[in-house]
C-alpha cells in the first residue's frame, strides 16, 4: 500500500518527504484554508517536494464548471490529480475529464455503491472516508473493506485511496485489507513512527556504546 500525506502544509510535506516514505499528497479546501498563500503556488511547490500524484480539489458546482476548473488544475503540473466530489455532476465531470486523459480522485465517497459509480465514470482514484463514517456511528473500516472488495478486479485501473484516516490502526487495517493507498495526516505519520520501546532501546544502545568507547577508547 502506498502512503500519501493529507495536508497542504508545505513544512509538514517537506519534513515527511525527507523521511523517504511519501508516494503522493492529497489536499482539500479545508486543508488549504489552514495555510497562507495562493493555491497555485502551493500546488506547484508540493509537486516539487513529492514526485507522485498530488490531489487538488475543484471548489465549484455544476458539470461544466467542474470540467473547466479540472482542466485549469490539471494544467498546473502533470502530477496533479483533480479531486471531484461524489455527485451526479461530479460523475459527469469525471467522465469528461477522464476522456481527456486527466486523472480524477473522486472524494467524499462513503459506500461501495458510490465507489462503483465513481469507478465506472472513469475515476483513477476513489476516496472512501473512514473517520467521518465512524463520526456518525458507522464502521468506517468495514465500509472501506466493502469498497476494496467491490472494486477488486474492476476492469479499469482505479485505485482505492483510504481517506479521513485518524489513527495508525486505520492505516494498518487499510493495508491488511488491500487498499491501494492511504492518505495520512502528518500527526498520524508521527504516531506511526513513535514507540516508547524504540526510544528506550536507542538510549540503552547509545549508553552502552559510550561506555565501551570510554573503556576502550578509539
Ligand atoms: O482529504 C480528505 C479526508 O482525508 C479528510 O479527512 O480528517 O477531515 O475527515 P478528515
PDB file of N, CA and C in Angstrom, residues 36-126:
ATOM      1  N   UNK A  36      -1.421  29.766   4.435  1.00  0.00           N
ATOM      2  CA  UNK A  36      -1.425  31.043   3.696  1.00  0.00           C
ATOM      3  C   UNK A  36      -0.868  30.817   2.294  1.00  0.00           C
ATOM      4  N   UNK A  37      -1.105  31.810   1.410  1.00  0.00           N
ATOM      5  CA  UNK A  37      -0.534  31.751   0.067  1.00  0.00           C
ATOM      6  C   UNK A  37      -1.555  31.351  -0.968  1.00  0.00           C
ATOM      7  N   UNK A  38      -1.226  31.646  -2.237  1.00  0.00           N
ATOM      8  CA  UNK A  38      -2.189  31.312  -3.289  1.00  0.00           C
ATOM      9  C   UNK A  38      -2.060  29.841  -3.653  1.00  0.00           C
ATOM     10  N   UNK A  39      -3.212  29.268  -4.008  1.00  0.00           N
ATOM     11  CA  UNK A  39      -3.280  27.808  -4.141  1.00  0.00           C
ATOM     12  C   UNK A  39      -2.387  27.292  -5.267  1.00  0.00           C
ATOM     13  N   UNK A  40      -2.256  28.037  -6.350  1.00  0.00           N
ATOM     14  CA  UNK A  40      -1.450  27.519  -7.469  1.00  0.00           C
ATOM     15  C   UNK A  40       0.016  27.405  -7.055  1.00  0.00           C
ATOM     16  N   UNK A  41       0.512  28.423  -6.314  1.00  0.00           N
ATOM     17  CA  UNK A  41       1.900  28.343  -5.831  1.00  0.00           C
ATOM     18  C   UNK A  41       2.071  27.170  -4.874  1.00  0.00           C
ATOM     19  N   UNK A  42       1.065  26.960  -4.050  1.00  0.00           N
ATOM     20  CA  UNK A  42       1.141  25.839  -3.101  1.00  0.00           C
ATOM     21  C   UNK A  42       1.197  24.511  -3.861  1.00  0.00           C
ATOM     22  N   UNK A  43       0.306  24.337  -4.830  1.00  0.00           N
ATOM     23  CA  UNK A  43       0.317  23.076  -5.587  1.00  0.00           C
ATOM     24  C   UNK A  43       1.654  22.889  -6.317  1.00  0.00           C
ATOM     25  N   UNK A  44       2.176  23.980  -6.885  1.00  0.00           N
ATOM     26  CA  UNK A  44       3.459  23.868  -7.616  1.00  0.00           C
ATOM     27  C   UNK A  44       4.567  23.407  -6.672  1.00  0.00           C
ATOM     28  N   UNK A  45       4.607  24.018  -5.481  1.00  0.00           N
ATOM     29  CA  UNK A  45       5.655  23.660  -4.512  1.00  0.00           C
ATOM     30  C   UNK A  45       5.501  22.204  -4.055  1.00  0.00           C
ATOM     31  N   UNK A  46       4.248  21.785  -3.840  1.00  0.00           N
ATOM     32  CA  UNK A  46       4.030  20.389  -3.440  1.00  0.00           C
ATOM     33  C   UNK A  46       4.570  19.455  -4.529  1.00  0.00           C
ATOM     34  N   UNK A  47       4.306  19.812  -5.791  1.00  0.00           N
ATOM     35  CA  UNK A  47       4.787  18.968  -6.895  1.00  0.00           C
ATOM     36  C   UNK A  47       6.314  18.920  -6.948  1.00  0.00           C
ATOM     37  N   UNK A  48       6.971  19.995  -6.481  1.00  0.00           N
ATOM     38  CA  UNK A  48       8.439  19.972  -6.413  1.00  0.00           C
ATOM     39  C   UNK A  48       8.908  19.056  -5.289  1.00  0.00           C
ATOM     40  N   UNK A  49       8.147  19.038  -4.183  1.00  0.00           N
ATOM     41  CA  UNK A  49       8.577  18.295  -2.993  1.00  0.00           C
ATOM     42  C   UNK A  49       8.331  16.796  -3.109  1.00  0.00           C
ATOM     43  N   UNK A  50       7.255  16.419  -3.807  1.00  0.00           N
ATOM     44  CA  UNK A  50       6.872  14.998  -3.869  1.00  0.00           C
ATOM     45  C   UNK A  50       6.609  14.615  -5.322  1.00  0.00           C
ATOM     46  N   UNK A  51       7.302  13.569  -5.772  1.00  0.00           N
ATOM     47  CA  UNK A  51       7.134  13.082  -7.138  1.00  0.00           C
ATOM     48  C   UNK A  51       6.092  11.967  -7.140  1.00  0.00           C
ATOM     49  N   UNK A  52       4.823  12.374  -7.226  1.00  0.00           N
ATOM     50  CA  UNK A  52       3.734  11.399  -7.220  1.00  0.00           C
ATOM     51  C   UNK A  52       2.433  12.146  -7.426  1.00  0.00           C
ATOM     52  N   UNK A  53       1.307  11.427  -7.383  1.00  0.00           N
ATOM     53  CA  UNK A  53       0.024  12.094  -7.600  1.00  0.00           C
ATOM     54  C   UNK A  53      -0.267  13.123  -6.503  1.00  0.00           C
ATOM     55  N   UNK A  54      -0.668  14.325  -6.921  1.00  0.00           N
ATOM     56  CA  UNK A  54      -0.968  15.422  -5.985  1.00  0.00           C
ATOM     57  C   UNK A  54      -2.422  15.835  -6.235  1.00  0.00           C
ATOM     58  N   UNK A  55      -3.307  15.550  -5.279  1.00  0.00           N
ATOM     59  CA  UNK A  55      -4.728  15.844  -5.478  1.00  0.00           C
ATOM     60  C   UNK A  55      -5.043  17.298  -5.162  1.00  0.00           C
ATOM     61  N   UNK A  56      -5.709  17.956  -6.114  1.00  0.00           N
ATOM     62  CA  UNK A  56      -6.163  19.342  -5.952  1.00  0.00           C
ATOM     63  C   UNK A  56      -7.664  19.363  -6.245  1.00  0.00           C
ATOM     64  N   UNK A  57      -8.442  19.884  -5.299  1.00  0.00           N
ATOM     65  CA  UNK A  57      -9.904  19.735  -5.387  1.00  0.00           C
ATOM     66  C   UNK A  57     -10.581  20.906  -6.101  1.00  0.00           C
ATOM     67  N   UNK A  58     -11.579  20.587  -6.913  1.00  0.00           N
ATOM     68  CA  UNK A  58     -12.387  21.657  -7.507  1.00  0.00           C
ATOM     69  C   UNK A  58     -13.283  22.246  -6.417  1.00  0.00           C
ATOM     70  N   UNK A  59     -13.513  23.545  -6.503  1.00  0.00           N
ATOM     71  CA  UNK A  59     -14.352  24.184  -5.484  1.00  0.00           C
ATOM     72  C   UNK A  59     -15.537  24.885  -6.146  1.00  0.00           C
ATOM     73  N   UNK A  60     -15.980  24.307  -7.238  1.00  0.00           N
ATOM     74  CA  UNK A  60     -17.132  24.865  -7.966  1.00  0.00           C
ATOM     75  C   UNK A  60     -18.203  23.776  -8.086  1.00  0.00           C
ATOM     76  N   UNK A  61     -19.419  24.194  -8.389  1.00  0.00           N
ATOM     77  CA  UNK A  61     -20.514  23.249  -8.595  1.00  0.00           C
ATOM     78  C   UNK A  61     -20.926  23.277 -10.063  1.00  0.00           C
ATOM     79  N   UNK A  62     -21.536  22.172 -10.500  1.00  0.00           N
ATOM     80  CA  UNK A  62     -22.009  22.100 -11.882  1.00  0.00           C
ATOM     81  C   UNK A  62     -20.996  21.391 -12.769  1.00  0.00           C
ATOM     82  N   UNK A  63     -21.526  20.569 -13.669  1.00  0.00           N
ATOM     83  CA  UNK A  63     -20.646  19.748 -14.514  1.00  0.00           C
ATOM     84  C   UNK A  63     -19.642  20.598 -15.300  1.00  0.00           C
ATOM     85  N   UNK A  64     -20.146  21.593 -16.044  1.00  0.00           N
ATOM     86  CA  UNK A  64     -19.252  22.365 -16.909  1.00  0.00           C
ATOM     87  C   UNK A  64     -18.197  23.129 -16.099  1.00  0.00           C
ATOM     88  N   UNK A  65     -18.653  23.684 -14.966  1.00  0.00           N
ATOM     89  CA  UNK A  65     -17.719  24.422 -14.109  1.00  0.00           C
ATOM     90  C   UNK A  65     -16.636  23.487 -13.555  1.00  0.00           C
ATOM     91  N   UNK A  66     -17.049  22.286 -13.156  1.00  0.00           N
ATOM     92  CA  UNK A  66     -16.052  21.324 -12.636  1.00  0.00           C
ATOM     93  C   UNK A  66     -15.064  20.914 -13.720  1.00  0.00           C
ATOM     94  N   UNK A  67     -15.565  20.736 -14.946  1.00  0.00           N
ATOM     95  CA  UNK A  67     -14.667  20.349 -16.039  1.00  0.00           C
ATOM     96  C   UNK A  67     -13.661  21.471 -16.308  1.00  0.00           C
ATOM     97  N   UNK A  68     -14.142  22.726 -16.349  1.00  0.00           N
ATOM     98  CA  UNK A  68     -13.234  23.854 -16.599  1.00  0.00           C
ATOM     99  C   UNK A  68     -12.204  23.981 -15.483  1.00  0.00           C
ATOM    100  N   UNK A  69     -12.707  23.900 -14.242  1.00  0.00           N
ATOM    101  CA  UNK A  69     -11.797  24.002 -13.087  1.00  0.00           C
ATOM    102  C   UNK A  69     -10.804  22.835 -13.083  1.00  0.00           C
ATOM    103  N   UNK A  70     -11.298  21.648 -13.443  1.00  0.00           N
ATOM    104  CA  UNK A  70     -10.421  20.475 -13.509  1.00  0.00           C
ATOM    105  C   UNK A  70      -9.315  20.663 -14.533  1.00  0.00           C
ATOM    106  N   UNK A  71      -9.674  21.184 -15.682  1.00  0.00           N
ATOM    107  CA  UNK A  71      -8.649  21.440 -16.719  1.00  0.00           C
ATOM    108  C   UNK A  71      -7.625  22.447 -16.211  1.00  0.00           C
ATOM    109  N   UNK A  72      -8.127  23.497 -15.544  1.00  0.00           N
ATOM    110  CA  UNK A  72      -7.228  24.547 -15.026  1.00  0.00           C
ATOM    111  C   UNK A  72      -6.239  23.951 -14.013  1.00  0.00           C
ATOM    112  N   UNK A  73      -6.760  23.102 -13.113  1.00  0.00           N
ATOM    113  CA  UNK A  73      -5.889  22.497 -12.100  1.00  0.00           C
ATOM    114  C   UNK A  73      -4.901  21.527 -12.751  1.00  0.00           C
ATOM    115  N   UNK A  74      -5.385  20.711 -13.681  1.00  0.00           N
ATOM    116  CA  UNK A  74      -4.510  19.714 -14.317  1.00  0.00           C
ATOM    117  C   UNK A  74      -3.375  20.368 -15.093  1.00  0.00           C
ATOM    118  N   UNK A  75      -3.607  21.600 -15.559  1.00  0.00           N
ATOM    119  CA  UNK A  75      -2.575  22.297 -16.345  1.00  0.00           C
ATOM    120  C   UNK A  75      -1.423  22.802 -15.470  1.00  0.00           C
ATOM    121  N   UNK A  76      -1.608  22.784 -14.151  1.00  0.00           N
ATOM    122  CA  UNK A  76      -0.558  23.309 -13.259  1.00  0.00           C
ATOM    123  C   UNK A  76       0.697  22.439 -13.331  1.00  0.00           C
ATOM    124  N   UNK A  77       0.486  21.112 -13.374  1.00  0.00           N
ATOM    125  CA  UNK A  77       1.634  20.179 -13.350  1.00  0.00           C
ATOM    126  C   UNK A  77       1.129  18.805 -13.794  1.00  0.00           C
ATOM    127  N   UNK A  78       1.951  18.032 -14.484  1.00  0.00           N
ATOM    128  CA  UNK A  78       1.489  16.704 -14.942  1.00  0.00           C
ATOM    129  C   UNK A  78       1.088  15.771 -13.795  1.00  0.00           C
ATOM    130  N   UNK A  79       1.591  16.012 -12.598  1.00  0.00           N
ATOM    131  CA  UNK A  79       1.256  15.109 -11.477  1.00  0.00           C
ATOM    132  C   UNK A  79      -0.035  15.479 -10.751  1.00  0.00           C
ATOM    133  N   UNK A  80      -0.654  16.601 -11.167  1.00  0.00           N
ATOM    134  CA  UNK A  80      -1.902  16.999 -10.486  1.00  0.00           C
ATOM    135  C   UNK A  80      -3.032  16.030 -10.830  1.00  0.00           C
ATOM    136  N   UNK A  81      -3.728  15.589  -9.776  1.00  0.00           N
ATOM    137  CA  UNK A  81      -4.943  14.783  -9.913  1.00  0.00           C
ATOM    138  C   UNK A  81      -6.103  15.663  -9.467  1.00  0.00           C
ATOM    139  N   UNK A  82      -7.144  15.721 -10.270  1.00  0.00           N
ATOM    140  CA  UNK A  82      -8.277  16.596  -9.964  1.00  0.00           C
ATOM    141  C   UNK A  82      -9.229  15.862  -9.024  1.00  0.00           C
ATOM    142  N   UNK A  83      -9.484  16.502  -7.876  1.00  0.00           N
ATOM    143  CA  UNK A  83     -10.356  15.884  -6.873  1.00  0.00           C
ATOM    144  C   UNK A  83     -11.769  16.431  -7.072  1.00  0.00           C
ATOM    145  N   UNK A  84     -12.710  15.522  -7.207  1.00  0.00           N
ATOM    146  CA  UNK A  84     -14.091  15.903  -7.513  1.00  0.00           C
ATOM    147  C   UNK A  84     -15.030  15.173  -6.552  1.00  0.00           C
ATOM    148  N   UNK A  85     -16.030  15.876  -5.994  1.00  0.00           N
ATOM    149  CA  UNK A  85     -16.929  15.211  -5.047  1.00  0.00           C
ATOM    150  C   UNK A  85     -17.874  14.218  -5.722  1.00  0.00           C
ATOM    151  N   UNK A  86     -18.319  13.238  -4.937  1.00  0.00           N
ATOM    152  CA  UNK A  86     -19.240  12.214  -5.425  1.00  0.00           C
ATOM    153  C   UNK A  86     -20.640  12.825  -5.554  1.00  0.00           C
ATOM    154  N   UNK A  87     -21.060  13.041  -6.782  1.00  0.00           N
ATOM    155  CA  UNK A  87     -22.385  13.603  -7.070  1.00  0.00           C
ATOM    156  C   UNK A  87     -22.670  13.316  -8.537  1.00  0.00           C
ATOM    157  N   UNK A  88     -23.902  13.575  -8.972  1.00  0.00           N
ATOM    158  CA  UNK A  88     -24.236  13.331 -10.385  1.00  0.00           C
ATOM    159  C   UNK A  88     -23.366  14.219 -11.286  1.00  0.00           C
ATOM    160  N   UNK A  89     -23.263  15.501 -10.934  1.00  0.00           N
ATOM    161  CA  UNK A  89     -22.413  16.391 -11.731  1.00  0.00           C
ATOM    162  C   UNK A  89     -20.950  15.964 -11.650  1.00  0.00           C
ATOM    163  N   UNK A  90     -20.554  15.504 -10.456  1.00  0.00           N
ATOM    164  CA  UNK A  90     -19.171  15.055 -10.265  1.00  0.00           C
ATOM    165  C   UNK A  90     -18.849  13.859 -11.143  1.00  0.00           C
ATOM    166  N   UNK A  91     -19.796  12.926 -11.244  1.00  0.00           N
ATOM    167  CA  UNK A  91     -19.585  11.750 -12.105  1.00  0.00           C
ATOM    168  C   UNK A  91     -19.462  12.183 -13.569  1.00  0.00           C
ATOM    169  N   UNK A  92     -20.363  13.072 -13.988  1.00  0.00           N
ATOM    170  CA  UNK A  92     -20.340  13.522 -15.388  1.00  0.00           C
ATOM    171  C   UNK A  92     -19.043  14.271 -15.692  1.00  0.00           C
ATOM    172  N   UNK A  93     -18.607  15.112 -14.751  1.00  0.00           N
ATOM    173  CA  UNK A  93     -17.356  15.850 -14.954  1.00  0.00           C
ATOM    174  C   UNK A  93     -16.170  14.886 -14.981  1.00  0.00           C
ATOM    175  N   UNK A  94     -16.218  13.879 -14.130  1.00  0.00           N
ATOM    176  CA  UNK A  94     -15.141  12.880 -14.108  1.00  0.00           C
ATOM    177  C   UNK A  94     -15.051  12.165 -15.446  1.00  0.00           C
ATOM    178  N   UNK A  95     -16.209  11.770 -15.975  1.00  0.00           N
ATOM    179  CA  UNK A  95     -16.205  11.072 -17.274  1.00  0.00           C
ATOM    180  C   UNK A  95     -15.602  11.963 -18.357  1.00  0.00           C
ATOM    181  N   UNK A  96     -15.951  13.243 -18.322  1.00  0.00           N
ATOM    182  CA  UNK A  96     -15.442  14.168 -19.348  1.00  0.00           C
ATOM    183  C   UNK A  96     -13.930  14.359 -19.201  1.00  0.00           C
ATOM    184  N   UNK A  97     -13.475  14.551 -17.970  1.00  0.00           N
ATOM    185  CA  UNK A  97     -12.036  14.768 -17.748  1.00  0.00           C
ATOM    186  C   UNK A  97     -11.243  13.495 -18.057  1.00  0.00           C
ATOM    187  N   UNK A  98     -11.791  12.344 -17.632  1.00  0.00           N
ATOM    188  CA  UNK A  98     -11.089  11.078 -17.886  1.00  0.00           C
ATOM    189  C   UNK A  98     -10.934  10.856 -19.388  1.00  0.00           C
ATOM    190  N   UNK A  99     -11.946  11.253 -20.151  1.00  0.00           N
ATOM    191  CA  UNK A  99     -11.877  11.091 -21.618  1.00  0.00           C
ATOM    192  C   UNK A  99     -10.768  11.951 -22.225  1.00  0.00           C
ATOM    193  N   UNK A 100     -10.384  13.012 -21.498  1.00  0.00           N
ATOM    194  CA  UNK A 100      -9.281  13.876 -21.962  1.00  0.00           C
ATOM    195  C   UNK A 100      -7.937  13.413 -21.405  1.00  0.00           C
ATOM    196  N   UNK A 101      -7.961  12.327 -20.633  1.00  0.00           N
ATOM    197  CA  UNK A 101      -6.720  11.806 -20.058  1.00  0.00           C
ATOM    198  C   UNK A 101      -6.331  12.465 -18.759  1.00  0.00           C
ATOM    199  N   UNK A 102      -7.272  13.177 -18.138  1.00  0.00           N
ATOM    200  CA  UNK A 102      -6.983  13.839 -16.850  1.00  0.00           C
ATOM    201  C   UNK A 102      -7.408  12.916 -15.724  1.00  0.00           C
ATOM    202  N   UNK A 103      -6.485  12.668 -14.795  1.00  0.00           N
ATOM    203  CA  UNK A 103      -6.766  11.757 -13.675  1.00  0.00           C
ATOM    204  C   UNK A 103      -7.653  12.449 -12.651  1.00  0.00           C
ATOM    205  N   UNK A 104      -8.667  11.711 -12.181  1.00  0.00           N
ATOM    206  CA  UNK A 104      -9.604  12.246 -11.181  1.00  0.00           C
ATOM    207  C   UNK A 104      -9.574  11.375  -9.936  1.00  0.00           C
ATOM    208  N   UNK A 105      -9.607  12.048  -8.784  1.00  0.00           N
ATOM    209  CA  UNK A 105      -9.773  11.388  -7.484  1.00  0.00           C
ATOM    210  C   UNK A 105     -11.175  11.733  -7.008  1.00  0.00           C
ATOM    211  N   UNK A 106     -12.077  10.734  -6.988  1.00  0.00           N
ATOM    212  CA  UNK A 106     -13.457  11.016  -6.555  1.00  0.00           C
ATOM    213  C   UNK A 106     -13.511  10.947  -5.035  1.00  0.00           C
ATOM    214  N   UNK A 107     -13.858  12.099  -4.443  1.00  0.00           N
ATOM    215  CA  UNK A 107     -13.768  12.254  -2.995  1.00  0.00           C
ATOM    216  C   UNK A 107     -15.153  12.240  -2.346  1.00  0.00           C
ATOM    217  N   UNK A 108     -15.163  12.247  -1.021  1.00  0.00           N
ATOM    218  CA  UNK A 108     -16.416  12.207  -0.252  1.00  0.00           C
ATOM    219  C   UNK A 108     -17.238  10.974  -0.623  1.00  0.00           C
ATOM    220  N   UNK A 109     -16.532   9.862  -0.786  1.00  0.00           N
ATOM    221  CA  UNK A 109     -17.170   8.578  -1.072  1.00  0.00           C
ATOM    222  C   UNK A 109     -17.316   7.821   0.255  1.00  0.00           C
ATOM    223  N   UNK A 110     -18.473   7.275   0.505  1.00  0.00           N
ATOM    224  CA  UNK A 110     -18.693   6.563   1.771  1.00  0.00           C
ATOM    225  C   UNK A 110     -19.110   5.111   1.601  1.00  0.00           C
ATOM    226  N   UNK A 111     -19.658   4.764   0.453  1.00  0.00           N
ATOM    227  CA  UNK A 111     -20.212   3.409   0.301  1.00  0.00           C
ATOM    228  C   UNK A 111     -19.693   2.736  -0.964  1.00  0.00           C
ATOM    229  N   UNK A 112     -19.844   1.400  -0.984  1.00  0.00           N
ATOM    230  CA  UNK A 112     -19.433   0.642  -2.168  1.00  0.00           C
ATOM    231  C   UNK A 112     -20.257   1.024  -3.406  1.00  0.00           C
ATOM    232  N   UNK A 113     -21.577   1.226  -3.292  1.00  0.00           N
ATOM    233  CA  UNK A 113     -22.299   1.665  -4.495  1.00  0.00           C
ATOM    234  C   UNK A 113     -21.757   2.983  -5.054  1.00  0.00           C
ATOM    235  N   UNK A 114     -21.437   3.926  -4.180  1.00  0.00           N
ATOM    236  CA  UNK A 114     -20.849   5.189  -4.660  1.00  0.00           C
ATOM    237  C   UNK A 114     -19.520   4.920  -5.355  1.00  0.00           C
ATOM    238  N   UNK A 115     -18.719   4.029  -4.768  1.00  0.00           N
ATOM    239  CA  UNK A 115     -17.400   3.722  -5.336  1.00  0.00           C
ATOM    240  C   UNK A 115     -17.532   3.079  -6.714  1.00  0.00           C
ATOM    241  N   UNK A 116     -18.544   2.216  -6.879  1.00  0.00           N
ATOM    242  CA  UNK A 116     -18.752   1.579  -8.189  1.00  0.00           C
ATOM    243  C   UNK A 116     -19.118   2.612  -9.250  1.00  0.00           C
ATOM    244  N   UNK A 117     -19.945   3.575  -8.851  1.00  0.00           N
ATOM    245  CA  UNK A 117     -20.290   4.649  -9.796  1.00  0.00           C
ATOM    246  C   UNK A 117     -19.051   5.469 -10.150  1.00  0.00           C
ATOM    247  N   UNK A 118     -18.260   5.790  -9.140  1.00  0.00           N
ATOM    248  CA  UNK A 118     -17.048   6.577  -9.375  1.00  0.00           C
ATOM    249  C   UNK A 118     -16.113   5.853 -10.335  1.00  0.00           C
ATOM    250  N   UNK A 119     -15.911   4.562 -10.086  1.00  0.00           N
ATOM    251  CA  UNK A 119     -15.018   3.786 -10.948  1.00  0.00           C
ATOM    252  C   UNK A 119     -15.565   3.707 -12.369  1.00  0.00           C
ATOM    253  N   UNK A 120     -16.884   3.517 -12.481  1.00  0.00           N
ATOM    254  CA  UNK A 120     -17.487   3.422 -13.814  1.00  0.00           C
ATOM    255  C   UNK A 120     -17.392   4.734 -14.585  1.00  0.00           C
ATOM    256  N   UNK A 121     -17.341   5.851 -13.863  1.00  0.00           N
ATOM    257  CA  UNK A 121     -17.245   7.146 -14.548  1.00  0.00           C
ATOM    258  C   UNK A 121     -15.838   7.400 -15.073  1.00  0.00           C
ATOM    259  N   UNK A 122     -14.885   6.577 -14.635  1.00  0.00           N
ATOM    260  CA  UNK A 122     -13.512   6.730 -15.115  1.00  0.00           C
ATOM    261  C   UNK A 122     -12.567   7.333 -14.106  1.00  0.00           C
ATOM    262  N   UNK A 123     -13.028   7.441 -12.829  1.00  0.00           N
ATOM    263  CA  UNK A 123     -12.133   7.974 -11.795  1.00  0.00           C
ATOM    264  C   UNK A 123     -10.892   7.091 -11.676  1.00  0.00           C
ATOM    265  N   UNK A 124      -9.732   7.727 -11.555  1.00  0.00           N
ATOM    266  CA  UNK A 124      -8.474   6.992 -11.409  1.00  0.00           C
ATOM    267  C   UNK A 124      -8.280   6.554  -9.957  1.00  0.00           C
ATOM    268  N   UNK A 125      -8.834   7.361  -9.038  1.00  0.00           N
ATOM    269  CA  UNK A 125      -8.773   7.073  -7.594  1.00  0.00           C
ATOM    270  C   UNK A 125     -10.167   7.279  -7.005  1.00  0.00           C
ATOM    271  N   UNK A 126     -10.513   6.434  -6.043  1.00  0.00           N
ATOM    272  CA  UNK A 126     -11.766   6.602  -5.298  1.00  0.00           C
ATOM    273  C   UNK A 126     -11.396   6.700  -3.823  1.00  0.00           C
TER     274      UNK A 126
END
